[in-house]
Amino acid sequence: MKKGNLSLRLYQLAKWIDNQCTIADIGTDHGYLPYYLLDNQSICRAICCDINSGPLQNAKGTFSGARFKDKVDFRLGSGIEPLESSEVDYVVIAGMGGGLIVDILNKNISKSYSFKGFYLQPQTEQDVLRTWLLKNGFTIVNDFCVFEDEKYYEGLFVVPAKPLDTELPNGLFNEGDLIVYNQSSDKEFGHRIHRDSISIYKDYLAFKRRKYEMILSKLTEAGLSEKNSEKANLCREKLSDIDKLIQ
Ligand SMILES: C[S@@+](CC[C@H](N)C(=O)[O-])C[C@H]1O[C@@H](n2cnc3c(N)ncnc32)[C@H](O)[C@@H]1O
């Protein structure tokens, strides 16, 4: 399901972005998310950033015409480098690997701490990203999960070192709506799942379960060398974690 030019995974992020705030979209490509937010959610201002000039041109194309001329800015550069500290309320980094998102946040961590929060949508290495965030003073307020074009996508809303009882955007992150799912040390499976995502999340866990079962059976078929035994044990741990979460 698509919402105009917005994919479902970006729509899910957009839903949780406050009206009347300012945002920067890092790796904006076509600028669809900032356009949607200005068009539908009356945010105050958006800064579209990309490391490559081609995507930034695409974003300018999306915004062609005078409609949002005073509300949008386009900046070439890597990560949050094109932004000043605290220049926007929230920063979106979507459609990139978790490792790259870590590099972007880590490059200038005091600048990263200066924003109110980050909407992150890692395509891979979600566990690497969650582990880094928790080690570096960020609170994961919410994880979400969507299924689109035969694939599962994960997203997170995180705030720098802020207790959860402080004011959060949109009233959508009420404690009662967030279900602490994952108490284990494995950060692959998300942590605080929003009520809206629970049924997809359970399907996602079942999908992961099938994946680890398949890997385990292939390893067993191949014969358990020392290396394979380690991998097989890791699969068993993952399966046991998933079983606890599914219950
Ligand atoms: C796959 S697209 C994602 C576009 C959009 N954010 C989305 O989620 O659909 C990745 C975009 O990130 C840009 N990009 C890659 N590394 C970047 C970095 N270090 N800083 C800023 N942009 C980057 C690429 O040029 C590309 O336009």
Coordinates of C-alpha atoms and ligand atoms in Angstrom, one line a residue:
M1 CA 0.0 0.0 0.0
K2 CA 1.4 3.4 -0.9
K3 CA 0.3 6.8 0.3
G4 CA 0.8 9.1 -2.8
N5 CA 4.5 9.0 -3.5
L6 CA 5.2 7.8 0.0
S7 CA 6.1 4.2 0.7
L8 CA 4.3 2.6 3.6
R9 CA 7.6 2.5 5.6
L10 CA 8.0 6.3 5.2
Y11 CA 4.3 6.9 5.8
Q12 CA 4.7 5.1 9.2
L13 CA 7.6 7.5 10.1
A14 CA 5.6 10.5 8.9
K15 CA 2.6 9.5 11.1
W16 CA 4.8 10.1 14.2
I17 CA 6.3 13.4 13.2
D18 CA 4.8 16.4 15.0
N19 CA 3.0 19.1 13.2
Q20 CA 4.6 22.5 13.7
C21 CA 8.1 21.1 14.1
T22 CA 11.2 21.4 11.8
I23 CA 12.9 18.4 10.3
A24 CA 15.9 17.5 8.3
D25 CA 15.8 14.5 6.0
I26 CA 19.2 12.9 5.6
G27 CA 19.7 10.9 2.4
T28 CA 16.5 12.5 1.1
D29 CA 16.7 11.2 -2.5
H30 CA 13.5 12.4 -4.1
G31 CA 12.4 14.4 -1.0
Y32 CA 9.1 12.5 -0.9
L33 CA 9.0 12.4 2.9
P34 CA 9.6 16.2 3.5
Y35 CA 7.2 17.0 0.7
Y36 CA 4.5 14.8 2.3
L37 CA 5.1 16.4 5.7
L38 CA 4.8 19.9 4.4
D39 CA 1.8 19.0 2.3
N40 CA -0.2 16.9 4.8
Q41 CA 1.1 17.5 8.3
S42 CA 1.9 21.2 8.3
I43 CA 5.4 21.0 9.6
C44 CA 7.1 24.4 9.8
R45 CA 10.2 23.7 7.7
A46 CA 12.2 21.0 6.1
I47 CA 15.9 20.7 5.2
C48 CA 16.6 18.1 2.5
C49 CA 20.1 16.8 2.6
D50 CA 22.0 14.3 0.5
I51 CA 25.6 13.3 -0.1
N52 CA 25.0 13.1 -3.9
S53 CA 23.9 15.9 -6.2
G54 CA 21.7 13.7 -8.4
P55 CA 19.3 12.8 -5.6
L56 CA 19.3 16.4 -4.4
Q57 CA 18.3 17.5 -7.9
N58 CA 15.5 14.9 -7.7
A59 CA 14.3 16.5 -4.4
K60 CA 14.4 19.9 -6.0
G61 CA 12.2 18.5 -8.8
T62 CA 9.7 17.2 -6.3
F63 CA 9.4 20.7 -4.8
S64 CA 9.4 22.5 -8.2
G65 CA 7.0 25.5 -8.1
A66 CA 6.7 28.2 -5.6
R67 CA 4.4 26.4 -3.1
F68 CA 6.9 25.6 -0.4
K69 CA 9.7 27.9 -1.5
D70 CA 10.1 29.5 2.0
K71 CA 9.8 26.3 3.9
V72 CA 12.3 24.0 2.3
D73 CA 16.1 24.1 1.9
F74 CA 18.4 21.8 0.0
R75 CA 21.9 21.0 1.2
L76 CA 24.6 18.8 -0.3
G77 CA 26.8 16.9 2.2
S78 CA 27.3 13.8 4.3
G79 CA 25.0 12.9 7.2
I80 CA 24.3 15.8 9.6
E81 CA 27.3 17.8 8.4
P82 CA 25.2 20.2 6.4
L83 CA 23.2 21.1 9.6
E84 CA 24.0 23.4 12.4
S85 CA 23.6 22.1 16.0
S86 CA 19.9 22.3 17.1
E87 CA 19.0 23.8 13.7
V88 CA 16.0 21.5 13.4
D89 CA 13.8 19.7 16.0
Y90 CA 14.0 16.2 14.4
V91 CA 16.2 14.4 12.0
V92 CA 15.1 11.6 9.7
I93 CA 17.5 9.0 8.4
A94 CA 15.7 6.4 6.4
G95 CA 16.5 3.8 3.8
M96 CA 20.2 3.3 4.8
G97 CA 22.0 0.5 6.5
G98 CA 22.2 0.5 10.3
G99 CA 26.0 0.7 10.2
L100 CA 25.9 3.8 8.0
I101 CA 23.3 5.4 10.3
V102 CA 25.7 4.7 13.2
D103 CA 28.6 6.4 11.3
I104 CA 26.4 9.4 10.6
L105 CA 25.4 9.8 14.3
N106 CA 28.8 9.1 15.6
K107 CA 30.7 11.5 13.4
N108 CA 29.8 14.5 15.5
I109 CA 28.0 13.1 18.6
S110 CA 27.6 16.4 20.4
K111 CA 25.8 17.7 17.3
S112 CA 23.7 14.5 17.3
Y113 CA 22.7 15.1 20.9
S114 CA 21.6 18.7 20.1
F115 CA 18.5 17.5 18.2
K116 CA 15.3 16.6 20.0
G117 CA 15.1 13.2 18.4
F118 CA 15.7 11.0 15.4
Y119 CA 13.4 9.0 13.2
L120 CA 15.5 6.1 11.9
Q121 CA 14.6 3.5 9.4
P122 CA 17.6 1.1 9.0
Q123 CA 17.4 -1.4 6.1
T124 CA 20.0 -3.7 7.6
E125 CA 22.1 -4.2 10.7
Q126 CA 19.2 -3.1 13.0
D127 CA 20.9 -4.8 15.9
V128 CA 24.1 -2.9 15.4
L129 CA 22.2 0.3 15.4
R130 CA 20.2 -0.4 18.5
T131 CA 23.2 -1.6 20.4
W132 CA 25.1 1.5 19.5
L133 CA 22.2 3.8 20.4
L134 CA 21.8 2.2 23.8
K135 CA 25.5 2.3 24.5
N136 CA 25.7 6.0 23.5
G137 CA 23.0 7.6 25.6
F138 CA 20.0 7.4 23.4
T139 CA 16.6 6.2 24.5
I140 CA 14.7 4.0 22.1
V141 CA 11.2 5.3 22.5
N142 CA 9.5 3.1 19.9
D143 CA 10.2 0.4 17.4
F144 CA 7.9 -0.2 14.5
C145 CA 7.5 -2.8 11.8
V146 CA 5.7 -2.6 8.4
F147 CA 5.3 -5.1 5.6
E148 CA 5.5 -3.7 2.1
D149 CA 6.4 -5.2 -1.3
E150 CA 7.0 -8.6 0.2
K151 CA 9.5 -7.3 2.7
Y152 CA 9.5 -6.3 6.3
Y153 CA 10.9 -2.9 7.3
E154 CA 11.8 -1.7 10.8
G155 CA 11.9 1.8 12.1
L156 CA 12.8 3.5 15.4
F157 CA 12.1 6.8 17.1
V158 CA 14.9 7.7 19.5
V159 CA 15.8 10.6 21.7
P160 CA 19.1 11.6 23.1
A161 CA 19.5 10.8 26.8
K162 CA 16.0 11.7 27.8
P163 CA 13.8 10.0 30.4
L164 CA 10.6 8.7 28.9
D165 CA 8.4 10.9 31.1
T166 CA 9.4 14.1 29.3
E167 CA 7.1 15.5 26.6
L168 CA 7.3 13.5 23.4
P169 CA 5.8 14.5 20.0
N170 CA 2.3 13.9 19.0
G171 CA 1.0 12.2 22.1
L172 CA 1.4 9.0 20.1
F173 CA 4.2 7.7 22.3
N174 CA 2.1 7.3 25.4
E175 CA 3.6 4.7 27.7
G176 CA 0.4 2.7 27.4
D177 CA 0.7 2.4 23.7
L178 CA 4.2 1.0 23.8
I179 CA 4.7 -2.6 24.7
V180 CA 8.1 -3.6 26.0
Y181 CA 8.5 -6.8 24.1
N182 CA 12.1 -7.7 24.2
Q183 CA 13.9 -8.0 27.5
S184 CA 16.8 -10.1 26.1
S185 CA 20.2 -8.7 25.3
D186 CA 19.7 -9.5 21.6
K187 CA 18.9 -6.2 19.9
E188 CA 17.9 -7.9 16.6
F189 CA 14.2 -8.1 17.6
G190 CA 13.3 -4.6 18.6
H191 CA 12.4 -3.4 22.0
R192 CA 9.4 -1.2 22.5
I193 CA 6.8 -2.0 20.0
H194 CA 3.9 0.3 19.3
R195 CA 0.5 -1.1 19.7
D196 CA -0.2 -0.4 16.0
S197 CA 2.7 -2.6 14.9
I198 CA 2.1 -5.6 17.1
S199 CA 0.4 -7.9 14.7
I200 CA 2.9 -7.2 11.9
Y201 CA 5.7 -7.6 14.4
K202 CA 4.5 -11.1 15.4
D203 CA 4.4 -12.0 11.7
Y204 CA 8.0 -10.6 11.4
L205 CA 9.1 -12.8 14.3
A206 CA 7.6 -15.8 12.6
F207 CA 9.4 -14.9 9.4
K208 CA 12.7 -14.6 11.4
R209 CA 11.9 -18.0 13.0
R210 CA 11.6 -19.6 9.6
K211 CA 14.9 -18.0 8.5
Y212 CA 16.9 -19.3 11.5
E213 CA 15.3 -22.7 11.2
M214 CA 16.4 -22.9 7.6
I215 CA 19.9 -21.8 8.4
L216 CA 20.1 -24.3 11.2
S217 CA 19.0 -27.2 9.0
K218 CA 21.5 -26.2 6.3
L219 CA 24.3 -26.1 8.9
T220 CA 23.3 -29.5 10.2
E221 CA 23.1 -31.0 6.7
A222 CA 26.6 -29.6 6.0
G223 CA 28.0 -31.3 9.0
L224 CA 29.0 -29.6 12.2
S225 CA 32.5 -28.4 12.0
E226 CA 33.7 -26.2 14.8
K227 CA 32.7 -23.0 12.9
N228 CA 29.4 -24.5 11.9
S229 CA 28.7 -25.5 15.5
E230 CA 29.2 -22.0 16.7
K231 CA 26.8 -20.7 14.0
A232 CA 24.3 -23.4 14.9
N233 CA 24.4 -22.5 18.6
L234 CA 23.8 -18.9 17.6
C235 CA 20.8 -20.0 15.6
R236 CA 19.5 -22.0 18.5
E237 CA 19.8 -18.9 20.8
K238 CA 18.0 -16.8 18.3
L239 CA 15.2 -19.4 18.0
S240 CA 14.9 -19.6 21.8
D241 CA 14.7 -15.8 22.0
I242 CA 12.0 -15.7 19.3
D243 CA 10.0 -18.4 21.0
K244 CA 10.0 -16.4 24.3
L245 CA 8.9 -13.3 22.4
I246 CA 6.2 -15.1 20.4
Q247 CA 4.6 -16.5 23.6
Ligands
LIG1 C1 18.1 4.3 -0.7 S1 18.1 6.0 -0.7 C2 16.9 6.3 0.6 C3 16.0 7.5 0.2 C4 14.9 7.9 1.2 N1 15.5 8.4 2.4 C5 14.1 6.7 1.5 O1 14.1 6.2 2.6 O2 13.4 6.2 0.6 C6 19.6 6.5 0.1 C7 19.9 8.0 -0.1 O3 20.9 8.3 0.9 C8 22.0 9.0 0.2 N2 23.2 8.9 1.1 C9 24.0 7.8 1.2 N3 24.9 8.0 2.1 C10 24.7 9.2 2.6 C11 25.3 10.0 3.6 N4 26.4 9.6 4.3 N5 24.8 11.3 3.9 C12 23.7 11.7 3.2 N6 23.1 11.0 2.3 C13 23.6 9.8 2.0 C14 22.0 8.5 -1.2 O4 22.6 9.4 -2.1 C15 20.6 8.2 -1.5 O5 19.9 9.3 -2.1

